[in-house]
Coordinates of C-alpha atoms and ligand atoms in Angstrom, one line a residue:
M1 CA 0.9 21.9 -27.9
D2 CA 2.6 24.5 -30.0
G3 CA 3.0 28.1 -28.9
P4 CA 3.9 29.6 -25.5
Y5 CA 2.9 27.7 -22.4
T6 CA 0.3 29.1 -20.0
F7 CA -0.8 27.4 -16.8
P8 CA -4.6 26.7 -17.2
T9 CA -6.7 28.3 -14.5
H10 CA -10.0 29.0 -16.3
R11 CA -11.9 26.3 -14.3
L12 CA -10.4 26.9 -10.8
G13 CA -13.1 27.2 -8.2
H14 CA -13.1 29.2 -5.0
L15 CA -13.9 28.7 -1.4
E16 CA -17.3 29.7 -0.1
P17 CA -17.2 33.1 1.7
G18 CA -16.2 32.7 5.3
S19 CA -15.2 29.1 4.7
D20 CA -12.7 27.6 7.1
K21 CA -11.8 24.8 4.7
T22 CA -8.4 24.2 3.1
P23 CA -8.5 24.6 -0.7
L24 CA -7.3 21.4 -2.4
V25 CA -6.2 20.8 -6.0
L26 CA -6.0 17.2 -7.3
V27 CA -3.3 16.3 -9.8
A28 CA -3.4 13.0 -11.7
C29 CA -0.2 12.0 -13.5
G30 CA -0.6 9.3 -16.0
S31 CA -0.2 8.1 -19.6
Y32 CA -3.7 8.6 -20.8
S33 CA -3.2 6.7 -24.0
P34 CA -6.1 7.2 -24.3
V35 CA -8.0 8.9 -21.5
T36 CA -11.0 6.8 -20.3
F37 CA -14.2 7.5 -18.4
L38 CA -12.6 5.8 -15.4
H39 CA -9.7 8.3 -15.4
L40 CA -12.2 11.2 -15.3
R41 CA -14.3 9.4 -12.7
L42 CA -11.3 9.1 -10.3
F43 CA -11.6 12.9 -9.8
E44 CA -15.3 12.8 -9.0
M45 CA -14.7 10.0 -6.4
A46 CA -11.9 11.9 -4.7
R47 CA -13.9 15.2 -4.7
D48 CA -16.9 13.5 -3.0
D49 CA -14.7 11.9 -0.4
A50 CA -13.0 15.2 0.3
A51 CA -16.4 17.0 0.7
F52 CA -17.9 14.3 3.0
N53 CA -14.9 13.2 5.0
T54 CA -12.3 15.9 5.3
Q55 CA -11.7 19.6 5.9
F56 CA -10.6 20.1 2.3
Q57 CA -12.6 21.7 -0.5
V58 CA -11.6 20.6 -3.9
I59 CA -11.2 23.8 -6.1
G60 CA -9.5 22.2 -9.1
G61 CA -8.5 19.0 -10.8
Y62 CA -5.7 18.6 -13.4
L63 CA -4.7 15.7 -15.7
S64 CA -1.0 15.8 -16.4
P65 CA -0.1 13.5 -19.3
V66 CA 3.4 12.1 -19.0
N67 CA 5.9 13.0 -21.8
D68 CA 7.2 11.0 -24.7
R69 CA 10.4 10.0 -22.8
Y70 CA 8.4 7.7 -20.4
R71 CA 9.2 4.1 -21.2
K72 CA 5.8 2.5 -21.6
L73 CA 4.2 0.4 -24.3
G74 CA 1.3 1.8 -26.2
L75 CA 2.0 5.5 -25.7
A76 CA 0.6 7.7 -28.5
S77 CA 2.6 10.9 -28.9
A78 CA 2.2 13.4 -26.1
K79 CA 0.6 15.8 -28.5
H80 CA -2.2 13.4 -29.2
R81 CA -2.6 12.4 -25.6
V82 CA -2.9 16.0 -24.4
A83 CA -5.4 16.7 -27.2
M84 CA -7.5 13.7 -26.3
C85 CA -7.5 14.8 -22.6
D86 CA -8.4 18.3 -23.6
A87 CA -11.3 17.1 -25.7
A88 CA -12.5 14.8 -23.0
V89 CA -12.6 17.4 -20.2
D90 CA -14.0 20.1 -22.4
D91 CA -16.9 17.8 -23.4
T92 CA -17.6 16.0 -20.1
S93 CA -16.6 18.2 -17.2
D94 CA -17.1 21.7 -15.8
W95 CA -14.1 21.7 -13.4
L96 CA -11.3 19.4 -14.8
M97 CA -8.4 20.9 -16.7
V98 CA -5.4 19.5 -18.5
D99 CA -1.9 20.9 -17.9
P100 CA 0.4 20.2 -20.8
W101 CA 3.5 21.4 -19.0
E102 CA 4.8 17.9 -18.1
A103 CA 4.1 16.6 -21.6
R104 CA 6.1 19.6 -23.1
Q105 CA 9.3 19.0 -21.1
P106 CA 12.3 17.8 -23.1
R107 CA 13.1 15.1 -20.5
Y108 CA 11.2 12.7 -18.2
L109 CA 10.2 14.4 -15.0
P110 CA 9.6 12.4 -11.8
T111 CA 6.2 13.0 -10.3
A112 CA 7.7 14.9 -7.3
Q113 CA 8.9 17.6 -9.7
V114 CA 5.5 17.8 -11.5
L115 CA 3.8 18.4 -8.1
D116 CA 6.4 21.2 -7.4
H117 CA 5.4 22.8 -10.7
F118 CA 1.7 22.9 -9.5
D119 CA 2.8 24.3 -6.1
H120 CA 4.8 27.0 -7.9
E121 CA 1.9 28.0 -10.2
L122 CA -0.8 27.9 -7.5
N123 CA 1.0 29.1 -4.4
T124 CA 4.0 31.2 -5.6
V125 CA 2.7 32.7 -8.8
R126 CA -1.0 33.1 -7.8
G127 CA -0.3 33.4 -4.1
G128 CA -2.9 30.8 -3.1
A129 CA -6.7 30.8 -3.3
D130 CA -8.9 33.7 -2.6
V131 CA -11.5 33.5 0.2
E132 CA -13.8 36.2 1.5
V133 CA -13.7 36.6 5.2
V134 CA -15.2 39.0 7.7
D135 CA -12.8 40.7 10.1
P136 CA -14.1 39.8 13.6
R137 CA -13.0 43.1 15.0
T138 CA -14.2 45.6 12.4
G139 CA -16.9 43.5 10.8
E140 CA -15.5 44.5 7.4
Q141 CA -15.3 42.0 4.6
R142 CA -11.9 41.4 3.0
T143 CA -10.3 38.9 0.6
E144 CA -7.7 36.7 2.1
K145 CA -5.2 34.4 0.3
R146 CA -5.1 30.8 1.5
R147 CA -2.4 28.3 0.6
V148 CA -3.6 25.7 -1.7
R149 CA -2.9 22.1 -0.8
I150 CA -1.9 19.9 -3.7
M151 CA -2.4 16.1 -3.7
L152 CA -1.5 13.4 -6.1
L153 CA -4.6 11.5 -7.3
A154 CA -3.8 7.9 -8.3
G155 CA -5.1 4.3 -8.5
S156 CA -4.0 1.7 -5.9
D157 CA -1.7 0.1 -8.5
L158 CA 0.5 3.2 -8.4
I159 CA 0.8 3.2 -4.6
L160 CA 1.8 -0.5 -4.8
T161 CA 4.7 0.5 -7.0
M162 CA 5.8 2.9 -4.2
S163 CA 6.9 -0.1 -2.1
E164 CA 8.6 -1.8 -5.1
P165 CA 12.4 -1.2 -5.2
G166 CA 13.7 1.0 -8.0
V167 CA 10.5 2.6 -9.2
W168 CA 10.5 5.7 -7.0
A169 CA 13.4 7.4 -5.4
E170 CA 13.1 7.3 -1.6
K171 CA 13.7 11.1 -1.3
D172 CA 10.8 11.7 -3.9
L173 CA 8.5 9.6 -1.7
H174 CA 9.3 11.7 1.3
H175 CA 8.7 14.8 -0.8
I176 CA 5.4 13.6 -2.4
L177 CA 3.9 12.1 0.8
G178 CA 5.3 14.5 3.3
I179 CA 4.7 17.8 1.6
Y180 CA 1.8 17.0 -0.7
G181 CA -0.2 13.8 0.0
L182 CA -2.1 11.2 -1.9
Y183 CA -5.6 10.5 -2.9
I184 CA -5.8 6.8 -3.7
I185 CA -8.7 5.2 -5.5
E186 CA -8.8 1.5 -5.0
R187 CA -8.3 -0.5 -8.2
A188 CA -9.9 -3.9 -8.5
E189 CA -6.8 -6.0 -9.3
S190 CA -4.5 -4.0 -7.1
E191 CA -5.8 -4.6 -3.6
L192 CA -3.7 -3.0 -0.9
D193 CA -2.2 -5.0 1.9
Q194 CA -2.9 -2.6 4.8
T195 CA 0.4 -3.6 6.5
I196 CA 2.3 -1.3 4.0
F197 CA 0.9 1.6 6.1
S198 CA 1.4 -0.1 9.4
S199 CA 3.8 1.5 11.9
S200 CA 4.2 -1.8 13.7
S201 CA 5.3 -3.9 10.8
V202 CA 8.5 -4.4 8.8
H203 CA 7.3 -1.4 6.7
S204 CA 7.3 0.9 9.8
R205 CA 10.0 3.1 8.5
S206 CA 8.6 3.3 5.0
P207 CA 7.4 6.7 3.7
L208 CA 3.9 5.1 3.3
A209 CA 3.7 4.3 7.0
L210 CA 5.4 7.5 8.1
Y211 CA 3.0 9.8 6.2
R212 CA -0.1 7.6 6.6
H213 CA -2.0 10.8 7.8
N214 CA -1.5 12.4 4.3
I215 CA -2.9 9.4 2.5
H216 CA -6.6 9.2 1.7
M217 CA -8.1 6.0 0.5
V218 CA -11.3 5.8 -1.4
E219 CA -13.2 2.6 -2.1
Q220 CA -14.8 2.3 -5.5
T221 CA -18.4 1.6 -4.7
V222 CA -19.3 1.2 -8.3
R223 CA -16.4 -0.9 -9.7
N224 CA -15.0 0.1 -13.1
D225 CA -11.9 -1.6 -14.5
V226 CA -11.7 0.0 -17.9
S227 CA -8.0 0.5 -18.8
S228 CA -6.3 2.2 -21.7
T229 CA -4.7 -1.1 -22.6
K230 CA -8.1 -2.7 -23.1
V231 CA -9.3 0.2 -25.1
R232 CA -6.2 0.1 -27.4
L233 CA -6.7 -3.7 -27.8
F234 CA -10.4 -3.3 -28.7
I235 CA -9.6 -0.6 -31.3
R236 CA -6.9 -2.8 -32.8
K237 CA -9.4 -5.6 -33.1
G238 CA -12.0 -3.3 -34.7
M239 CA -14.3 -3.6 -31.7
S240 CA -16.5 -0.9 -30.2
V241 CA -15.1 1.3 -27.4
K242 CA -18.3 3.4 -27.2
Y243 CA -19.3 4.1 -23.5
L244 CA -15.8 3.3 -22.4
I245 CA -14.2 6.5 -23.5
P246 CA -15.8 9.9 -24.4
T247 CA -17.3 10.1 -27.9
V248 CA -15.0 13.1 -28.7
V249 CA -12.0 10.9 -27.9
I250 CA -13.3 8.1 -30.2
R251 CA -13.7 10.7 -33.0
Y252 CA -10.1 12.0 -32.4
I253 CA -8.7 8.5 -32.5
T254 CA -10.5 7.7 -35.7
R255 CA -9.5 11.0 -37.3
H256 CA -5.8 10.4 -36.5
G257 CA -5.8 6.6 -37.1
L258 CA -4.4 5.9 -33.6
Y259 CA -3.9 2.5 -32.0
R260 CA -4.6 0.5 -35.2
T261 CA -1.5 -1.5 -34.9
A262 CA 0.2 -3.2 -32.0
D263 CA 2.8 -1.0 -30.5
R264 CA 5.4 -3.3 -29.2
R265 CA 8.1 -0.7 -29.4
R266 CA 8.6 1.9 -26.7
S267 CA 8.5 5.5 -27.9
S268 CA 11.7 6.1 -29.9
L269 CA 12.4 9.1 -27.8
A270 CA 12.0 7.0 -24.6
Q271 CA 15.6 6.0 -24.3
S272 CA 16.5 8.4 -21.5
A273 CA 18.2 6.7 -18.6
S274 CA 16.4 9.0 -16.2
A275 CA 12.9 7.8 -17.2
P276 CA 11.8 4.9 -14.8
K277 CA 10.7 1.7 -16.4
P278 CA 7.0 1.4 -15.5
A279 CA 6.6 -1.2 -12.8
R280 CA 3.8 -3.0 -14.6
T281 CA 3.3 -3.4 -18.3
S282 CA -0.4 -2.4 -18.0
A283 CA -3.6 -3.3 -16.2
A284 CA -4.6 -5.8 -18.8
G285 CA -1.0 -6.6 -19.9
E286 CA -0.4 -5.7 -23.5
T287 CA 1.8 -8.8 -23.7
R288 CA -0.9 -10.9 -21.9
P289 CA -3.9 -11.4 -24.3
L290 CA -7.4 -10.9 -22.9
R291 CA -9.6 -13.9 -22.8
G292 CA -11.5 -14.4 -26.1
L293 CA -9.4 -11.8 -28.0
Ligands
ATP301 N1 -9.3 0.8 -12.8 C1 -8.7 1.7 -12.2 N2 -8.9 2.0 -10.9 C2 -8.3 3.0 -10.2 N3 -7.3 3.8 -10.8 C3 -7.0 3.5 -12.1 C4 -7.7 2.5 -12.8 N4 -7.2 2.6 -14.1 C5 -6.2 3.6 -14.1 N5 -6.1 4.1 -12.9 C6 -5.3 5.2 -12.5 O1 -5.3 6.2 -13.5 C7 -4.0 6.9 -13.5 C8 -3.5 7.0 -14.9 O2 -3.1 5.8 -15.3 P1 -2.7 5.3 -16.8 O3 -2.8 6.3 -17.8 O4 -1.5 4.4 -16.7 O5 -4.1 4.4 -17.0 P2 -4.3 2.9 -17.4 O6 -5.7 2.8 -17.9 O7 -3.9 2.0 -16.3 O8 -3.2 2.7 -18.6 P3 -2.6 1.4 -19.3 O9 -3.7 0.4 -19.5 O10 -2.0 2.0 -20.5 O11 -1.5 1.0 -18.3 C9 -3.1 6.1 -12.6 O12 -3.1 6.8 -11.3 C10 -3.8 4.8 -12.4 O13 -3.5 4.2 -11.2
NMN302 N1 9.6 7.9 -9.9 C1 8.5 8.5 -10.2 O1 8.3 9.7 -10.1 C2 7.4 7.7 -10.9 C3 7.5 6.3 -10.9 C4 6.5 5.6 -11.5 C5 5.4 6.3 -12.1 N2 5.4 7.6 -12.0 C6 4.3 8.4 -12.7 O2 3.1 7.7 -12.5 C7 2.2 7.9 -13.6 C8 1.5 6.7 -14.1 O3 2.5 5.8 -14.5 P1 2.0 4.4 -15.2 O4 1.2 4.8 -16.5 O5 3.2 3.7 -15.5 O6 1.1 3.7 -14.2 C9 3.1 8.6 -14.7 O7 2.8 9.9 -14.8 C10 4.5 8.4 -14.2 O8 5.4 9.6 -14.5 C11 6.4 8.3 -11.4

């Protein structure tokens, strides 16, 4: 992560010539300590859903690892988490990228500001996505710039925290859901009570109900509940994590001796009052031992 920052664009796709679709970029903010096959698979599920059920065409996907100020158990340093994500996408994907910008910031950044950064890079700096169109009057072909839509990609556990008090600022929810939108992948242990979206319930004035049209839900037809917590626990116990995370990530963990001991401390840097306390300890609960372990 040393050296000057440049926004990664090397795997950005483009719209088909003449396409009337809206270009979509998916951004998944998370800890990724470490990144798992499930984290990568979330992007594939969302891209398929967009292709089959919407007017969007996914032209890019970014993992944005949270920085060291985030108060969460089990975080390896941002430098390691970014390197593991980089290795994972380089080895397993031809369209996913890792943006180290959030991880490099000196303070915790709420997700709304991270999405603003992507909007700035894609729509202000690059001016949107290129699409070849034919002028209906002259028949000439020209390149048009089309505004890129950015959406937050997350598991249903994250959306549940959006209706918990104190985790998200109300103005940030209006910003994220109103301007950008959400791709939600259902998570086995975090089933959504549909009334949180209902305009006729007590939640009717909540941002989730207000911007229901900007929220896309995807059911996991092949259920996978790998979590980083489980992976860390397995490593600590000397158990295999093969086929749960990419082999290049296993090699990286071994080479750097990560996750060998229980990390009951939060990152020493993570004392900033502006960093929200994560709403859940973890999917498998670092403090709640897994059966048989
Ligand atoms: N089983 C799952 N199903 C759907 N989404 C998931 C699942 N596991 C993680 N995610 C999503 O992946 C993103 C990154 O999350 P995060 O890095 O916190 O992963 P995690 O595996 O839950 O980590 P930890 O176990 O350390 O809490 C979040 O949007 C989270 O909702
Ligand atoms: N207020 C906020 O912007 C807010 C609140 C909770 C989680 N998040 C983000 O969600 C992501 C996932 O967080 P967890 O690893 O705690 O599930 C992180 O990138 C974190 O920054 C943002």
